[in-house]
XYZ file of C-alpha atoms in Angstrom:
698
model
C 12.270 -32.550 -20.802
C 13.875 -33.526 -24.090
C 14.575 -30.374 -26.100
C 12.894 -31.804 -29.201
C 9.552 -31.966 -27.412
C 9.596 -28.444 -26.020
C 8.285 -26.671 -29.168
C 5.414 -29.184 -29.279
C 4.674 -28.495 -25.612
C 4.603 -24.770 -26.313
C 2.191 -25.212 -29.225
C -0.078 -27.472 -27.187
C -0.035 -25.092 -24.256
C -0.835 -22.151 -26.528
C -3.857 -23.895 -28.028
C -5.119 -25.085 -24.654
C -4.759 -21.724 -22.960
C -6.382 -19.978 -25.926
C -9.421 -22.250 -25.624
C -9.511 -21.827 -21.853
C -9.176 -18.044 -22.036
C -11.915 -17.817 -24.662
C -14.449 -19.418 -22.337
C -13.343 -17.700 -19.118
C -12.747 -14.062 -20.116
C -13.587 -11.599 -17.345
C -12.810 -8.076 -16.162
C -9.095 -8.809 -16.345
C -9.337 -9.931 -19.923
C -11.201 -7.235 -21.766
C -12.148 -3.591 -21.612
C -15.731 -2.663 -20.848
C -17.135 -1.177 -24.022
C -19.368 1.821 -24.522
C -22.048 -0.537 -25.853
C -22.147 -2.506 -22.593
C -22.285 0.732 -20.659
C -25.189 1.819 -22.860
C -27.005 -1.410 -22.036
C -26.472 -0.804 -18.328
C -27.913 2.685 -18.588
C -30.952 1.465 -20.537
C -31.575 -1.317 -18.022
C -31.365 1.150 -15.157
C -33.413 3.947 -16.744
C -36.767 2.530 -15.711
C -35.789 2.361 -12.040
C -33.176 5.098 -11.754
C -35.660 7.935 -11.236
C -37.438 6.074 -8.439
C -34.113 5.242 -6.776
C -32.982 8.852 -6.871
C -36.256 10.159 -5.462
C -36.336 7.619 -2.642
C -32.626 7.633 -1.774
C -33.055 9.472 1.522
C -35.755 7.159 2.822
C -34.543 3.804 1.435
C -31.050 3.969 2.899
C -29.828 5.246 6.264
C -27.735 8.368 5.831
C -25.806 10.333 8.348
C -22.783 12.544 7.936
C -20.762 12.657 11.133
C -20.831 16.117 12.639
C -23.368 17.278 10.076
C -27.113 17.836 9.826
C -26.954 17.842 6.049
C -29.806 16.473 3.945
C -28.757 14.044 1.208
C -31.150 15.609 -1.278
C -29.869 19.148 -0.838
C -28.541 20.966 -3.882
C -24.912 21.974 -4.422
C -25.877 25.596 -3.738
C -27.464 24.662 -0.431
C -24.359 22.665 0.390
C -22.205 25.727 -0.255
C -24.298 27.784 2.162
C -24.150 25.107 4.854
C -20.457 24.328 4.446
C -19.390 26.276 7.530
C -21.809 24.323 9.692
C -20.961 21.003 8.070
C -17.172 21.196 8.245
C -15.790 18.325 10.251
C -12.439 17.433 11.761
C -10.419 14.617 10.242
C -10.233 12.977 13.630
C -13.866 12.054 14.349
C -14.710 10.430 17.658
C -16.382 7.532 15.855
C -13.087 6.402 14.395
C -12.035 5.096 17.819
C -15.242 4.985 19.856
C -17.180 2.049 18.451
C -19.544 1.230 21.313
C -20.545 1.809 24.923
C -17.771 1.713 27.525
C -18.621 -1.598 29.195
C -16.376 -3.068 31.861
C -12.656 -2.350 31.518
C -10.307 -5.101 32.678
C -7.082 -4.481 34.543
C -5.249 -5.403 31.334
C -7.162 -2.644 29.559
C -6.311 -0.098 32.261
C -2.643 -1.079 32.104
C -2.707 -0.643 28.336
C -4.152 2.861 28.663
C -1.488 3.836 31.220
C 1.380 2.447 29.158
C 0.081 3.825 25.877
C -0.383 7.285 27.392
C 3.184 7.279 28.725
C 4.469 6.129 25.337
C 2.662 8.889 23.422
C 3.779 11.585 25.894
C 7.387 10.431 25.667
C 7.332 10.460 21.865
C 6.035 14.026 21.874
C 8.730 15.105 24.342
C 11.528 13.482 22.349
C 10.322 14.959 19.055
C 9.892 18.450 20.454
C 13.343 18.300 22.010
C 14.769 17.760 18.529
C 12.662 20.591 17.126
C 13.726 22.899 19.966
C 17.425 22.563 19.095
C 16.919 24.176 15.694
C 20.115 22.562 14.396
C 18.942 19.189 13.072
C 18.839 18.397 9.336
C 15.587 19.110 7.507
C 14.693 15.420 7.162
C 15.082 14.914 10.909
C 13.019 18.010 11.686
C 10.249 16.911 9.310
C 10.171 13.490 10.943
C 10.189 14.946 14.445
C 7.317 17.250 13.540
C 5.317 14.303 12.212
C 6.049 12.257 15.339
C 4.917 15.089 17.601
C 1.753 15.752 15.587
C 0.761 12.115 15.175
C 1.311 11.201 18.811
C -0.595 14.232 20.025
C -3.485 13.117 17.798
C -3.208 9.527 19.040
C -3.119 10.835 22.617
C -6.307 12.797 21.957
C -7.988 9.587 20.800
C -6.793 7.737 23.890
C -8.057 10.571 26.060
C -11.553 10.298 24.538
C -11.550 6.600 25.268
C -10.264 7.120 28.827
C -13.014 9.587 29.679
C -15.599 6.872 29.059
C -14.056 4.981 31.954
C -13.474 8.053 34.128
C -9.699 7.794 33.742
C -7.981 11.168 33.740
C -4.760 11.365 31.723
C -2.122 14.033 32.377
C -1.475 16.695 29.771
C 1.287 16.219 27.257
C 4.396 18.020 28.513
C 4.718 21.571 27.212
C 7.778 22.539 25.205
C 9.368 24.523 28.030
C 9.250 21.435 30.264
C 11.050 19.169 27.826
C 14.014 17.303 29.252
C 16.666 15.277 27.508
C 15.233 11.886 26.564
C 16.344 9.002 28.748
C 14.524 6.194 26.977
C 12.940 4.944 30.186
C 9.348 5.815 29.424
C 9.465 4.283 25.993
C 9.585 0.851 27.556
C 6.276 1.391 29.341
C 4.267 0.473 26.212
C 6.400 -2.299 24.782
C 7.464 -4.178 27.912
C 7.607 -3.953 31.661
C 9.371 -0.807 32.972
C 12.909 -1.387 34.124
C 13.636 -4.273 31.769
C 14.189 -2.488 28.486
C 17.925 -2.012 28.969
C 18.386 -5.768 29.180
C 16.273 -6.465 26.109
C 17.929 -7.947 23.056
C 16.537 -9.332 19.821
C 18.021 -11.076 16.830
C 18.345 -8.649 13.957
C 18.041 -5.590 16.222
C 18.510 -2.172 14.651
C 20.418 -0.912 17.683
C 24.045 0.004 17.186
C 26.711 -0.641 19.852
C 26.866 2.245 22.238
C 30.445 2.957 21.301
C 29.300 4.153 17.892
C 27.495 7.070 19.508
C 30.656 8.710 20.873
C 31.255 12.148 19.485
C 33.867 14.834 19.605
C 33.311 18.351 20.909
C 32.666 19.748 17.453
C 29.190 21.191 16.944
C 28.401 19.225 13.773
C 29.456 15.936 15.347
C 27.363 16.666 18.425
C 24.302 17.376 16.271
C 24.909 14.191 14.306
C 25.183 12.181 17.531
C 21.962 13.703 18.893
C 19.956 13.016 15.747
C 21.438 9.530 15.411
C 20.451 8.769 19.000
C 16.950 10.101 18.325
C 16.542 7.805 15.311
C 17.872 4.782 17.218
C 15.498 5.523 20.095
C 12.602 5.860 17.657
C 13.388 2.479 16.089
C 13.686 0.760 19.458
C 10.571 2.383 20.933
C 8.360 1.654 17.933
C 9.524 -1.946 17.680
C 8.535 -2.472 21.308
C 5.217 -0.710 20.774
C 4.381 -2.868 17.756
C 5.189 -6.012 19.714
C 2.801 -4.916 22.442
C 0.046 -3.931 20.015
C 0.261 -7.247 18.180
C 0.135 -9.143 21.462
C -2.961 -7.289 22.674
C -4.878 -7.065 19.388
C -8.324 -8.567 19.949
C -7.506 -9.521 23.543
C -8.414 -6.403 25.508
C -12.052 -7.322 26.016
C -13.007 -3.791 24.936
C -14.357 -2.892 21.507
C -13.069 0.661 21.883
C -9.567 -0.392 22.970
C -9.374 -2.822 20.051
C -10.388 0.071 17.802
C -7.661 2.248 19.330
C -5.069 -0.480 18.653
C -6.244 -0.803 15.046
C -6.002 2.976 14.563
C -2.646 3.328 16.325
C -0.709 0.460 14.794
C -0.269 1.987 11.304
C 0.905 5.248 12.932
C 3.629 3.428 14.830
C 4.578 1.312 11.836
C 4.830 4.389 9.602
C 7.193 6.031 12.098
C 9.328 2.884 12.264
C 9.521 2.822 8.466
C 10.607 6.460 8.257
C 13.175 6.068 11.046
C 14.696 3.065 9.308
C 14.738 4.916 5.994
C 16.586 7.851 7.560
C 19.039 5.430 9.131
C 19.574 3.667 5.789
C 20.223 6.986 4.061
C 22.810 7.914 6.696
C 24.498 4.517 6.444
C 24.602 4.694 2.657
C 26.202 8.130 2.852
C 28.785 6.924 5.385
C 29.377 3.549 3.746
C 28.613 1.750 7.022
C 25.769 -0.508 5.892
C 26.321 -4.156 6.801
C 25.542 -7.008 4.419
C 22.427 -7.958 6.406
C 21.187 -4.361 6.560
C 21.736 -4.039 2.818
C 19.825 -7.286 2.315
C 16.910 -6.020 4.409
C 16.784 -2.882 2.267
C 16.899 -4.831 -1.000
C 14.193 -7.218 0.233
C 12.002 -4.121 0.607
C 12.930 -3.052 -2.932
C 11.791 -6.468 -4.177
C 8.691 -6.349 -1.934
C 9.341 -9.953 -0.955
C 7.277 -9.836 2.235
C 4.065 -8.763 0.477
C 3.696 -11.991 -1.490
C 5.336 -14.326 1.026
C 3.179 -13.359 4.027
C -0.423 -14.403 4.404
C -2.863 -12.048 6.085
C -2.558 -13.475 9.575
C 0.856 -15.031 9.189
C 4.471 -14.651 10.160
C 6.536 -12.500 7.782
C 8.035 -14.461 4.892
C 6.391 -17.745 6.005
C 4.348 -17.960 2.789
C 0.786 -19.130 2.307
C -0.669 -16.147 0.469
C -2.957 -17.016 -2.439
C -2.381 -15.262 -5.753
C -5.270 -15.492 -8.193
C -4.652 -16.168 -11.881
C -6.715 -14.691 -14.752
C -7.287 -18.266 -15.967
C -8.842 -19.499 -12.731
C -7.233 -21.155 -9.750
C -4.440 -19.679 -7.686
C -0.798 -19.905 -6.719
C 0.311 -20.260 -3.099
C 3.462 -18.387 -2.118
C 6.178 -20.536 -0.518
C 7.875 -20.208 2.854
C 11.194 -18.340 2.423
C 12.309 -18.301 6.065
C 15.555 -20.140 6.980
C 13.802 -23.349 8.039
C 13.661 -26.853 6.554
C 10.160 -26.000 5.287
C 11.517 -22.797 3.720
C 14.852 -21.996 2.101
C 17.006 -23.103 5.025
C 18.583 -25.791 2.873
C 19.350 -23.516 -0.099
C 22.990 -22.972 -0.938
C 24.062 -19.606 -2.342
C 24.174 -21.151 -5.808
C 20.640 -22.554 -5.513
C 19.316 -19.181 -4.334
C 21.012 -17.501 -7.300
C 19.503 -20.106 -9.648
C 16.052 -19.340 -8.273
C 16.391 -15.559 -8.654
C 18.362 -15.500 -11.902
C 17.193 -18.610 -13.761
C 13.770 -19.371 -12.298
C 14.980 -22.834 -11.363
C 14.208 -24.880 -8.252
C 16.906 -26.912 -6.448
C 15.473 -30.055 -8.090
C 16.020 -28.483 -11.522
C 12.371 -27.862 -12.339
C 11.212 -24.363 -13.372
C 9.298 -21.961 -11.162
C 6.026 -20.445 -12.310
C 6.565 -16.817 -13.391
C 4.119 -15.645 -10.710
C 7.474 -15.540 -8.906
C 8.861 -12.538 -10.841
C 12.221 -14.037 -11.718
C 11.918 -12.606 -15.284
C 12.594 -9.268 -13.528
C 14.805 -10.474 -10.665
C 17.194 -11.991 -13.188
C 18.459 -8.441 -13.820
C 19.625 -7.977 -10.214
C 23.348 -8.281 -9.568
C 24.776 -11.358 -7.884
C 25.948 -9.212 -4.964
C 22.452 -7.845 -4.348
C 20.819 -11.266 -4.564
C 23.250 -12.754 -2.048
C 22.711 -9.781 0.268
C 18.980 -10.602 0.270
C 19.800 -14.206 1.166
C 22.086 -13.021 3.965
C 19.164 -11.058 5.412
C 16.626 -13.859 4.981
C 19.022 -16.178 6.816
C 18.650 -13.965 9.927
C 14.846 -13.759 10.164
C 12.737 -15.947 12.434
C 12.347 -19.446 10.960
C 8.847 -20.793 10.414
C 7.702 -24.381 10.119
C 4.693 -23.331 8.037
C 4.059 -25.588 5.059
C 1.917 -23.659 2.549
C -0.492 -25.702 0.483
C -0.018 -26.632 -3.147
C -1.029 -24.487 -6.104
C -4.569 -25.025 -7.404
C -4.348 -24.508 -11.158
C -6.559 -25.573 -14.073
C -5.343 -27.732 -16.925
C -2.973 -27.210 -18.696
C -1.452 -24.488 -16.509
C -1.001 -26.986 -13.705
C 1.390 -29.062 -15.839
C 4.769 -27.790 -14.662
C 6.617 -29.367 -17.593
C 5.055 -26.814 -19.943
C 7.159 -24.156 -18.188
C 10.303 -25.422 -19.926
C 8.812 -24.327 -23.229
C 7.522 -21.090 -21.687
C 11.002 -20.186 -20.465
C 12.547 -20.945 -23.836
C 10.013 -18.739 -25.592
C 9.718 -15.802 -23.217
C 12.498 -15.764 -20.602
C 15.918 -14.184 -21.080
C 18.206 -14.803 -18.091
C 20.553 -11.809 -18.142
C 21.867 -9.172 -15.728
C 21.016 -5.506 -16.096
C 23.224 -3.600 -18.527
C 23.459 0.172 -17.936
C 22.948 2.536 -20.852
C 26.236 4.458 -21.293
C 24.385 7.335 -22.963
C 22.317 7.983 -19.797
C 23.425 9.495 -16.469
C 24.033 7.337 -13.394
C 20.762 8.391 -11.757
C 18.732 7.245 -14.781
C 20.564 3.912 -14.834
C 20.036 3.420 -11.099
C 16.313 4.016 -11.606
C 16.236 1.606 -14.547
C 17.996 -1.052 -12.462
C 15.437 -0.735 -9.674
C 12.335 -0.501 -11.903
C 13.253 -3.287 -14.317
C 14.942 -5.547 -11.762
C 14.062 -6.026 -8.102
C 11.229 -3.480 -8.300
C 9.547 -5.675 -11.006
C 7.147 -2.835 -11.893
C 6.306 -4.471 -15.220
C 4.771 -7.459 -13.421
C 1.663 -5.343 -12.823
C 1.991 -2.346 -15.154
C 2.788 -4.218 -18.401
C 0.154 -6.002 -20.524
C 0.651 -9.739 -20.936
C 0.106 -12.034 -23.864
C -2.172 -15.068 -23.883
C 0.472 -17.214 -22.179
C 1.106 -14.763 -19.353
C 4.377 -13.270 -20.572
C 4.888 -9.514 -20.525
C 4.317 -7.862 -23.909
C 7.689 -6.232 -24.615
C 6.154 -3.944 -27.248
C 3.918 -2.354 -24.587
C 6.146 -2.390 -21.524
C 4.737 -0.340 -18.615
C 1.783 0.989 -20.654
C -0.823 -0.152 -18.110
C -2.656 -3.400 -17.372
C -5.426 -4.860 -15.210
C -4.499 -6.994 -12.218
C -6.803 -8.451 -9.562
C -9.608 -6.201 -10.771
C -7.525 -3.025 -10.334
C -6.060 -1.109 -13.260
C -2.307 -0.516 -12.937
C -1.968 2.721 -14.963
C 0.673 3.600 -17.487
C 4.210 4.271 -16.249
C 5.232 5.393 -19.731
C 5.390 9.081 -20.701
C 3.375 10.384 -23.614
C 0.148 8.373 -23.258
C -1.818 11.098 -21.497
C -2.462 9.012 -18.366
C -0.628 7.631 -15.357
C 2.671 9.382 -14.719
C 1.923 12.081 -17.297
C -0.098 13.804 -14.562
C 2.944 14.243 -12.286
C 6.225 16.097 -12.224
C 9.280 14.166 -11.021
C 8.957 15.554 -7.486
C 5.218 14.827 -7.374
C 5.857 11.294 -8.571
C 8.475 10.815 -5.833
C 5.934 11.970 -3.248
C 3.257 9.649 -4.634
C 5.533 6.607 -4.689
C 6.927 7.174 -1.205
C 3.808 8.327 0.656
C 0.843 7.180 -1.445
C -0.460 10.751 -1.757
C 0.490 13.640 -4.034
C -0.690 16.631 -5.978
C -0.784 16.588 -9.772
C 0.431 19.146 -12.295
C -3.195 20.122 -12.882
C -4.026 20.566 -9.180
C -0.848 22.602 -8.620
C -2.188 25.154 -11.105
C -5.012 25.983 -8.701
C -4.758 27.682 -5.332
C -7.595 25.944 -3.479
C -7.029 24.322 -0.115
C -8.363 20.924 -1.057
C -7.004 17.488 -0.216
C -4.365 15.632 -2.239
C -5.308 15.133 -5.874
C -4.098 11.523 -5.845
C -4.166 8.776 -3.270
C -3.313 5.140 -3.817
C -5.562 2.233 -2.871
C -5.582 -1.503 -3.384
C -2.433 -3.359 -4.489
C -0.435 -0.162 -5.107
C -1.147 1.089 -1.589
C 0.296 -2.190 -0.343
C 3.377 -1.682 -2.522
C 3.906 1.767 -1.001
C 3.379 0.428 2.507
C 5.594 -2.646 2.289
C 8.185 -1.516 -0.270
C 8.503 2.017 -1.616
C 8.042 3.814 1.702
C 11.137 1.985 2.981
C 13.372 3.164 0.124
C 15.664 6.158 0.336
C 14.394 9.291 -1.337
C 17.437 9.186 -3.618
C 16.440 5.762 -4.954
C 12.770 6.671 -5.371
C 13.788 9.822 -7.223
C 16.033 7.756 -9.503
C 13.044 5.544 -10.309
C 10.884 8.597 -11.022
C 13.537 10.125 -13.290
C 13.858 6.890 -15.232
C 10.095 6.525 -15.647
C 9.604 10.145 -16.713
C 12.469 10.022 -19.213
C 11.906 6.675 -20.863
C 11.367 6.697 -24.599
C 7.645 7.309 -25.284
C 5.607 4.646 -27.033
C 2.651 5.047 -29.332
C -0.824 5.132 -27.843
C -2.851 1.955 -28.123
C -5.406 3.212 -30.587
C -8.129 3.968 -28.029
C -10.360 6.951 -28.669
C -9.562 8.928 -25.532
C -11.430 12.069 -26.637
C -14.824 10.453 -27.172
C -17.329 12.004 -24.759
C -20.785 10.790 -23.896
C -23.442 12.019 -21.569
C -24.916 9.937 -18.811
C -28.554 8.988 -19.129
C -30.517 11.618 -17.149
C -31.925 9.075 -14.708
C -28.464 7.642 -13.996
C -27.024 11.132 -13.566
C -29.788 12.009 -11.105
C -29.281 8.770 -9.177
C -25.498 9.241 -9.108
C -25.804 12.803 -7.825
C -28.198 11.716 -5.081
C -25.811 8.976 -3.936
C -22.905 11.413 -3.971
C -24.690 13.825 -1.629
C -25.850 10.978 0.553
C -22.595 9.056 0.911
C -19.611 11.023 -0.396
C -20.018 14.785 0.063
C -19.489 14.818 3.833
C -15.827 13.926 3.305
C -15.085 14.873 -0.324
C -17.152 18.075 0.075
C -19.492 19.860 -2.261
C -16.968 20.641 -5.019
C -14.994 17.412 -4.653
C -12.069 19.282 -3.109
C -11.551 16.790 -0.280
C -10.004 17.709 3.053
C -6.277 18.066 3.618
C -4.077 16.341 4.503
C -5.581 12.898 3.877
C -9.035 12.940 2.245
C -8.307 13.122 -1.476
C -9.661 15.677 -3.889
C -11.772 14.423 -6.787
C -10.810 17.402 -8.924
C -7.943 16.545 -11.291
C -7.827 13.075 -9.748
C -6.178 10.787 -12.333
C -8.382 7.838 -11.347
C -11.406 9.639 -12.796
C -9.625 10.089 -16.129
C -8.536 6.505 -16.657
C -9.991 4.786 -19.707
C -11.022 1.856 -17.527
C -13.225 2.507 -14.511
C -11.846 -0.478 -12.572
C -9.942 1.493 -9.951
C -12.864 3.804 -9.238
C -15.310 0.921 -8.871
C -12.882 -1.091 -6.741
C -12.343 1.918 -4.470
C -16.100 2.197 -3.911
C -16.475 -1.532 -3.328
C -13.520 -1.988 -0.974
C -13.209 1.452 0.614
C -9.958 2.509 2.265
C -9.491 -0.067 5.005
C -7.728 0.881 8.206
C -5.416 -2.110 8.020
C -1.701 -1.561 8.337
C -0.939 -3.036 4.930
C -3.341 -0.798 3.002
C -4.200 2.313 5.010
C -3.091 5.545 3.402
C -3.760 7.371 6.622
C -3.758 6.076 10.180
C -6.653 8.411 10.941
C -9.121 8.346 8.061
C -10.782 5.365 6.425
C -13.363 5.275 3.673
C -16.169 2.773 4.246
C -16.767 -0.095 1.877
C -20.018 0.021 -0.095
C -19.826 -3.638 -1.087
C -22.968 -4.476 0.877
C -24.793 -1.125 1.006
C -24.945 -0.123 -2.693
C -26.059 -2.404 -5.517
C -24.522 -2.678 -8.983
C -26.723 -0.025 -10.577
C -26.157 2.440 -7.732
C -22.386 2.049 -7.913
C -22.553 2.310 -11.701
C -24.514 5.551 -11.321
C -22.289 7.245 -8.758
C -19.108 6.157 -10.570
C -20.493 7.590 -13.809
C -21.499 10.798 -12.020
C -17.957 11.233 -10.639
C -16.386 10.662 -14.054
C -18.858 12.988 -15.750
C -18.399 15.772 -13.221
C -14.630 15.677 -12.687
C -13.288 13.560 -15.539
C -11.927 15.312 -18.608
C -11.068 13.158 -21.606
C -13.045 10.059 -20.727
C -16.362 8.365 -21.431
C -18.094 8.654 -18.038
C -20.389 5.665 -18.395
C -19.673 2.652 -16.185
C -21.359 -0.643 -16.978
C -23.266 -2.315 -14.151
C -21.909 -5.597 -15.514
C -18.378 -4.416 -14.715
C -19.470 -3.608 -11.156
C -20.992 -7.086 -10.834
C -17.817 -8.768 -12.081
C -15.572 -6.788 -9.740
C -17.974 -7.334 -6.827
C -17.693 -11.099 -7.317
C -13.926 -10.796 -7.452
C -13.815 -8.829 -4.184
C -16.102 -11.334 -2.475
C -13.991 -14.221 -3.710
C -10.807 -12.610 -2.392
C -12.439 -11.805 0.950
C -13.611 -15.384 1.452
C -10.017 -16.628 1.292
C -8.799 -14.619 4.284
C -8.353 -16.840 7.290
C -9.233 -14.011 9.650
C -10.440 -10.708 8.125
C -9.687 -8.838 11.376
C -6.243 -10.278 12.003
C -3.129 -8.150 11.799
C -0.274 -9.146 9.551
C 2.812 -9.280 11.730
C 5.379 -6.578 11.129
C 8.926 -7.409 10.150
C 10.801 -5.715 12.954
């Protein structure tokens, strides 16, 4: 485009988008006001009392393992707590129906899975029995042993339905040195695993495992072998699980696979992270391994993999706040992907937002952040992407309204809002702070979700990382001093939250109760933890936390955060009734949750956010047991999208905020619930197969 026309294009685009935004504002575009919440309460007042009084009879209610009555009082719940306490690992989470006929394939799966779980327990307890392994290895081994014993218990319940008796897990005094043979029983046919090879394998040549007679070297060799065996075993297991998903002919076996897959994937992630930390310390990381790690930092797979698709093959839809959607491209090394990109063209894409044909990319591709990554890191990512499995997938075209769909307007957008420049460290700050800044501002592209945007979709530099709404969810402030978001966490708590999706807060640490974690992540941020942050070394995540906690504070945005209101009595009564009928069995009578996975509602930052989006979205979507979003491989919260209406969700959300929120208006507008419900339904309708697994990048 001729440079003289670009300012005119920018002006025209600004006017057009302003008109479009004015007629299509939704939950992403404005904050729900107290007045609209008042209207919701008035509209519900006439029917709220009847709803509360008839809650037990109008909706089916049953707490697993409990004879509790939904209308009982908090005092009665206290007295019955001993009888109502339930294990985290309920039978119903695997057993979904009657046994039915079990095929030979199903019986083989049970035999192989049982051998796999027993072998993992034996290997982990061998490491624990030595007493000489590093703390990180011991923690991992303890988790492996615990998780696989729990998974084995689930498999045993399922087996009993079919009168299959499984042997007991080997006791500690019977543990023998791991040979690796039994691991293959789940992933492939026994006897063939030693001849198995795969492009991009994590296995090191056997010569690298030689050690001297020194004690420290022997320990290092043992732990290194354990990690390599974990990586190999879990890769094989995931391959098998993906192959059998939905093909066992048994509802209960399919449920077992769905519950087991995130356990295995979590172990693979941790094993790879430990390996990456060791390689970084020894300086032995190859270019491809470094590229794999940096691709996780950039969370490339999350956007470039559709729900039922091959990793990095593209096709995922990304909604825009103006209507329409983007479709992520294929970035595998194929002719339909980036197979024809030279190094220079890949650098132009990441650093300049420019396609090989010279046209600009839409900033849904976060090149305004990626431009800060070093040339060496960008080329390492390309080196890794060049090794992954090619895909011939051809994602569809973007569907965008006028004038956003006019690509030529992006020339003016880039001139106005895009600064192509590498990251410059601050010499007044320590190296750790600068490393965190590099990751957060660059490949981590945290501002893409956590920074407000202007009318034309560019990040508002004056309010960087102060919180914003995306896809119906509220991405809270990552800036200190605003009284929300990261202000609730110490550096170590923030590290735990970012790497595991669960953490205590400074407020919950001040109490000595035995409740569940004060914070758990759901929605898009849970996916970020799963596909990106959980793969990073603890050192890098801590650097990010230090940077975020020690950034210069910004002024609050003028919202009255101390204004308190009471819920209308009828809405409060309805909300309390729904809580006892649907929530108390897991979150318990005082909202303390159940450790280690069911979160506490006390001091939970979500209940203190100015916007109720995240709370409402959590109720609507639940905590799905899918690998990309599950916080726990064992516990899932049901979705209430179809079982509670807008007023009921408004009431229970308001009740939660009123009871456990501190500096927040508890009222939640039913209109907000309706808007977010429509958004969830719209997103759900785009999934090609809601039950399909997203393949794992092994």
